[in-house]
């Protein structure tokens, strides 16, 4: 029997389920630039309901969602505080600088998690010849720190203090439902103090395309214009929104399975000679491990894994990331762990 590929590169690799395909085929559509696509409108209402906010906007990607929120809340020459390993700084083509004209101000968090104490030191004094801090961006879960979760109290504290200082707070919540699953909390309650929220439908929730921005009606209307400026005004986007509705309906309730699989994988990796990982720190669906002690580079390991039909991505020269998702089950994860053990036994 030919071995199928186990793709742990990202939770973005999932294919739309038969139920999603059906919903897409049957979606009622209209021109969303005229705000006349009933399915897009329904998706936006659903997202704003779930987050108990006034409004939401469907955008083609998380990257565009983050950039749109930055453009809506900053002016060129201002600063945005973000975590140094954050997605917004490292994986979005420096769009905040190239397009929005703002300067990222990097702060290091413990396992990617910032606190008001660390952030407050990076806030600029209000002096007319100094750049001004306009926005703070938090990432929950934190991707490159290994899917780590903000304790809600810490996120609330940051928002409260930022608002007292006249600074807005954006949430890059690409995987906010993973964070909610880990905490056993409600996303609306967790995110209620943020000025803007971006979350991905296309990751653990399983949709083929798309992200949502959530916020006040006023804010979302500004974002609608900015989305158009960026080329993100889509026409009969209801075929995509239909998949998004299924993702929102069915996705969150099964994320605990991905987390259990990630934990299992992390424990298996931890017992493999040559690999360093603190499995106790794996909270959600992202597993990052260090292969330095094996004498192999991450590229070498990834090549050997690929030959054995297991795919992952490098974080750097020594670290590898594996992500669990709805298209890999416990069997696949067991096989992946076994394959890693084989590679390291050589
Ligand atoms: C994937 C991701 C994004 C961007 O989403 P795309 O849809 O790939 O543009 C933003 N932030 C984080 C933390 C992500 O993991």
JSON list of C-alpha atoms in Angstrom, two decimals, residues 68 128 257 331 339:
[
{"chain": "A", "resi": 68, "resn": "UNK", "atom": "CA", "xyz": [-6.62, 46.70, 7.36]},
{"chain": "A", "resi": 128, "resn": "UNK", "atom": "CA", "xyz": [6.21, 66.48, 19.85]},
{"chain": "A", "resi": 257, "resn": "UNK", "atom": "CA", "xyz": [-9.02, 16.89, 19.33]},
{"chain": "A", "resi": 331, "resn": "UNK", "atom": "CA", "xyz": [-3.25, 7.33, 13.64]},
{"chain": "A", "resi": 339, "resn": "UNK", "atom": "CA", "xyz": [8.72, 8.27, 11.60]}
]
